[in-house]
């Protein structure tokens, strides 16, 4: 598992790439091993993910009769959805990279996507925590949610341009494949697994 110091170096590299500074490439491990190690970002993001799970539990319980609760199976299903949303888009990006002939860039895309998901997860986690603690701020949180999503898209666009080159259509396609399937899969799986609030 990467140490905190290593994670700081990776995030520093992402920040430099976001600023269009090529020196950020030296802060990230784009080897196959580095791509596999980048999945440790999931564990580093676990506290923020658990906050989201707690919020989803609150929403779900609001629609149940008083006195009812949910057990481990509920959280297992949420974990399954989270894992699917993390893995499936990357698999689809791999297919896209293979089809358009940039397969050698796939490991690099995996690395930047996984490590970028770490600060984004905590950003969303803070917003969820605000929603849980101060429900009256719902409108402001929704606006901040939108701003964070735009920031994510902007960061992906700028960083991926440093990885795959100045091919706007290619970068835009990769971003769409990374983000859209997650939104669709979440709703489908939540309904199918029976954890979608009414």
Coordinates of C-alpha atoms in Angstrom, one line a residue:
X1 CA 0.0 0.0 0.0
X2 CA 1.4 3.4 -0.9
X3 CA 2.5 5.5 2.1
X4 CA 1.0 8.9 2.9
X5 CA 4.2 10.5 1.5
X6 CA 3.8 8.6 -1.7
X7 CA 0.2 9.7 -2.0
X8 CA 1.3 13.3 -1.5
X9 CA 3.8 12.9 -4.3
X10 CA 1.2 11.5 -6.6
X11 CA -1.3 14.3 -5.8
X12 CA 1.5 16.9 -6.3
X13 CA 2.1 15.3 -9.7
X14 CA -1.6 15.7 -10.6
X15 CA -1.6 19.3 -9.5
X16 CA 1.4 20.0 -11.7
X17 CA -0.2 18.3 -14.7
X18 CA -3.4 20.3 -14.0
X19 CA -1.3 23.4 -14.3
X20 CA 0.1 22.0 -17.6
X21 CA 3.5 21.5 -16.1
X22 CA 5.2 18.5 -17.6
X23 CA 7.3 17.9 -14.5
X24 CA 4.3 16.4 -12.9
X25 CA 4.8 13.3 -15.0
X26 CA 7.9 12.5 -13.0
X27 CA 5.8 12.4 -9.8
X28 CA 3.6 9.5 -11.0
X29 CA 4.4 5.9 -11.6
X30 CA 2.9 5.1 -15.1
X31 CA 4.2 1.5 -15.2
X32 CA 1.9 -1.5 -15.1
X33 CA 2.9 -1.9 -11.4
X34 CA 2.0 1.7 -10.8
X35 CA -1.4 1.3 -12.5
X36 CA -2.1 -1.7 -10.2
X37 CA -0.9 0.2 -7.1
X38 CA -3.1 3.2 -8.0
X39 CA -6.1 1.1 -7.0
X40 CA -5.0 1.6 -3.4
X41 CA -6.6 5.0 -3.8
X42 CA -9.9 3.2 -3.1
X43 CA -8.7 2.3 0.4
X44 CA -7.3 5.8 0.9
X45 CA -10.8 7.2 -0.1
X46 CA -12.6 4.7 2.2
X47 CA -13.5 7.3 5.0
X48 CA -15.2 9.6 2.4
X49 CA -16.9 6.6 0.8
X50 CA -18.2 5.5 4.2
X51 CA -19.7 8.9 4.8
X52 CA -21.6 8.6 1.5
X53 CA -22.8 5.2 2.6
X54 CA -24.1 6.6 5.9
X55 CA -25.9 9.3 4.1
X56 CA -27.5 6.8 1.7
X57 CA -28.6 4.7 4.6
X58 CA -30.3 7.8 6.1
X59 CA -32.2 8.5 2.8
X60 CA -33.2 4.8 2.5
X61 CA -34.5 4.6 6.1
X62 CA -36.7 7.6 5.6
X63 CA -38.9 5.5 3.3
X64 CA -39.1 2.5 5.6
X65 CA -41.7 2.0 8.4
X66 CA -40.6 3.3 11.8
X67 CA -38.5 0.8 13.7
X68 CA -37.1 -0.9 10.6
X69 CA -33.4 -0.9 9.9
X70 CA -30.8 -2.2 7.4
X71 CA -28.0 -4.7 8.0
X72 CA -24.7 -5.8 6.5
X73 CA -26.3 -6.8 3.2
X74 CA -27.3 -3.2 2.5
X75 CA -23.7 -2.0 2.9
X76 CA -22.4 -5.0 0.9
X77 CA -24.6 -3.9 -2.0
X78 CA -23.4 -0.3 -1.7
X79 CA -19.8 -1.6 -1.8
X80 CA -20.6 -3.7 -4.9
X81 CA -22.0 -0.6 -6.7
X82 CA -19.0 1.5 -5.6
X83 CA -16.6 -1.2 -6.9
X84 CA -18.5 -1.5 -10.2
X85 CA -18.4 2.3 -10.7
X86 CA -14.7 2.3 -10.1
X87 CA -13.8 -0.6 -12.3
X88 CA -16.3 -0.7 -15.3
X89 CA -15.5 2.8 -16.6
X90 CA -11.8 1.9 -16.6
X91 CA -12.4 -1.3 -18.5
X92 CA -14.4 0.6 -21.1
X93 CA -11.6 3.2 -21.4
X94 CA -9.3 0.3 -22.0
X95 CA -11.5 -0.8 -24.9
X96 CA -11.6 2.7 -26.3
X97 CA -7.8 3.0 -26.1
X98 CA -7.4 -0.3 -27.9
X99 CA -9.9 0.7 -30.6
X100 CA -8.3 4.1 -31.4
X101 CA -4.8 2.8 -31.1
X102 CA -3.5 4.4 -27.9
X103 CA -3.3 1.3 -25.8
X104 CA 0.1 2.3 -24.5
X105 CA -1.5 5.2 -22.8
X106 CA -4.0 3.1 -20.8
X107 CA -1.9 2.5 -17.8
X108 CA -1.2 6.2 -17.5
X109 CA -4.9 7.0 -17.7
X110 CA -5.7 4.4 -15.0
X111 CA -3.0 6.0 -12.7
X112 CA -4.3 9.6 -13.1
X113 CA -7.9 8.6 -12.9
X114 CA -7.5 6.6 -9.7
X115 CA -5.4 9.1 -7.9
X116 CA -7.6 12.0 -9.0
X117 CA -10.6 10.2 -7.6
X118 CA -9.0 10.5 -4.1
X119 CA -9.4 14.2 -3.6
X120 CA -12.7 14.2 -5.5
X121 CA -14.0 11.6 -3.1
X122 CA -13.2 13.7 -0.1
X123 CA -14.7 16.7 -1.8
X124 CA -18.0 14.9 -2.2
X125 CA -17.6 13.5 1.3
X126 CA -17.5 17.0 2.8
X127 CA -20.6 18.0 0.8
X128 CA -22.4 14.8 2.0
X129 CA -21.4 15.6 5.6
X130 CA -22.7 19.1 5.3
X131 CA -26.0 17.7 4.0
X132 CA -26.2 15.3 6.9
X133 CA -25.4 17.9 9.6
X134 CA -27.1 20.9 8.2
X135 CA -30.0 19.7 5.9
X136 CA -31.2 23.3 5.5
X137 CA -28.1 23.9 3.3
X138 CA -29.5 21.6 0.6
X139 CA -29.6 24.3 -2.1
X140 CA -26.1 25.5 -1.4
X141 CA -24.7 21.9 -1.3
X142 CA -26.4 21.1 -4.6
X143 CA -24.7 24.2 -6.1
X144 CA -21.3 23.2 -4.7
X145 CA -21.9 19.6 -6.0
X146 CA -22.3 21.0 -9.5
X147 CA -19.2 23.2 -9.1
X148 CA -17.2 20.2 -7.9
X149 CA -18.4 18.1 -10.9
X150 CA -17.4 20.9 -13.3
X151 CA -14.0 21.1 -11.5
X152 CA -13.6 17.3 -12.0
X153 CA -14.3 17.5 -15.7
X154 CA -11.9 20.5 -16.1
X155 CA -9.2 18.6 -14.1
X156 CA -9.6 15.5 -16.2
X157 CA -9.5 17.4 -19.4
X158 CA -6.3 19.3 -18.5
X159 CA -4.5 16.3 -17.1
X160 CA -5.5 13.9 -19.8
X161 CA -4.3 16.4 -22.4
X162 CA -0.9 16.0 -20.8
X163 CA -1.1 12.2 -21.1
X164 CA -2.6 11.6 -24.5
X165 CA -1.6 14.7 -26.3
X166 CA -3.5 17.7 -27.6
X167 CA -6.3 15.6 -29.2
X168 CA -9.5 17.2 -27.9
X169 CA -11.9 14.7 -29.3
X170 CA -9.9 11.8 -27.8
X171 CA -9.7 13.5 -24.4
X172 CA -13.4 14.3 -24.5
X173 CA -14.3 10.7 -25.4
X174 CA -12.3 9.3 -22.5
X175 CA -13.9 11.7 -20.1
X176 CA -17.4 10.8 -21.3
X177 CA -16.6 7.1 -20.9
X178 CA -15.2 7.6 -17.4
X179 CA -18.2 9.6 -16.1
X180 CA -21.4 8.7 -17.9
X181 CA -21.4 4.9 -17.4
X182 CA -20.9 5.5 -13.6
X183 CA -24.1 7.6 -13.4
X184 CA -26.1 5.1 -15.4
X185 CA -24.7 2.1 -13.6
X186 CA -25.4 3.6 -10.2
X187 CA -29.1 4.1 -10.8
X188 CA -29.6 0.8 -12.6
X189 CA -27.8 -1.2 -9.8
X190 CA -29.4 0.7 -7.0
X191 CA -32.8 -0.2 -8.4
X192 CA -31.9 -3.8 -9.2
X193 CA -30.4 -4.4 -5.8
X194 CA -33.3 -2.8 -4.0
X195 CA -31.4 0.1 -2.3
X196 CA -32.9 3.0 -4.2
X197 CA -34.8 5.3 -2.0
X198 CA -38.4 5.9 -3.1

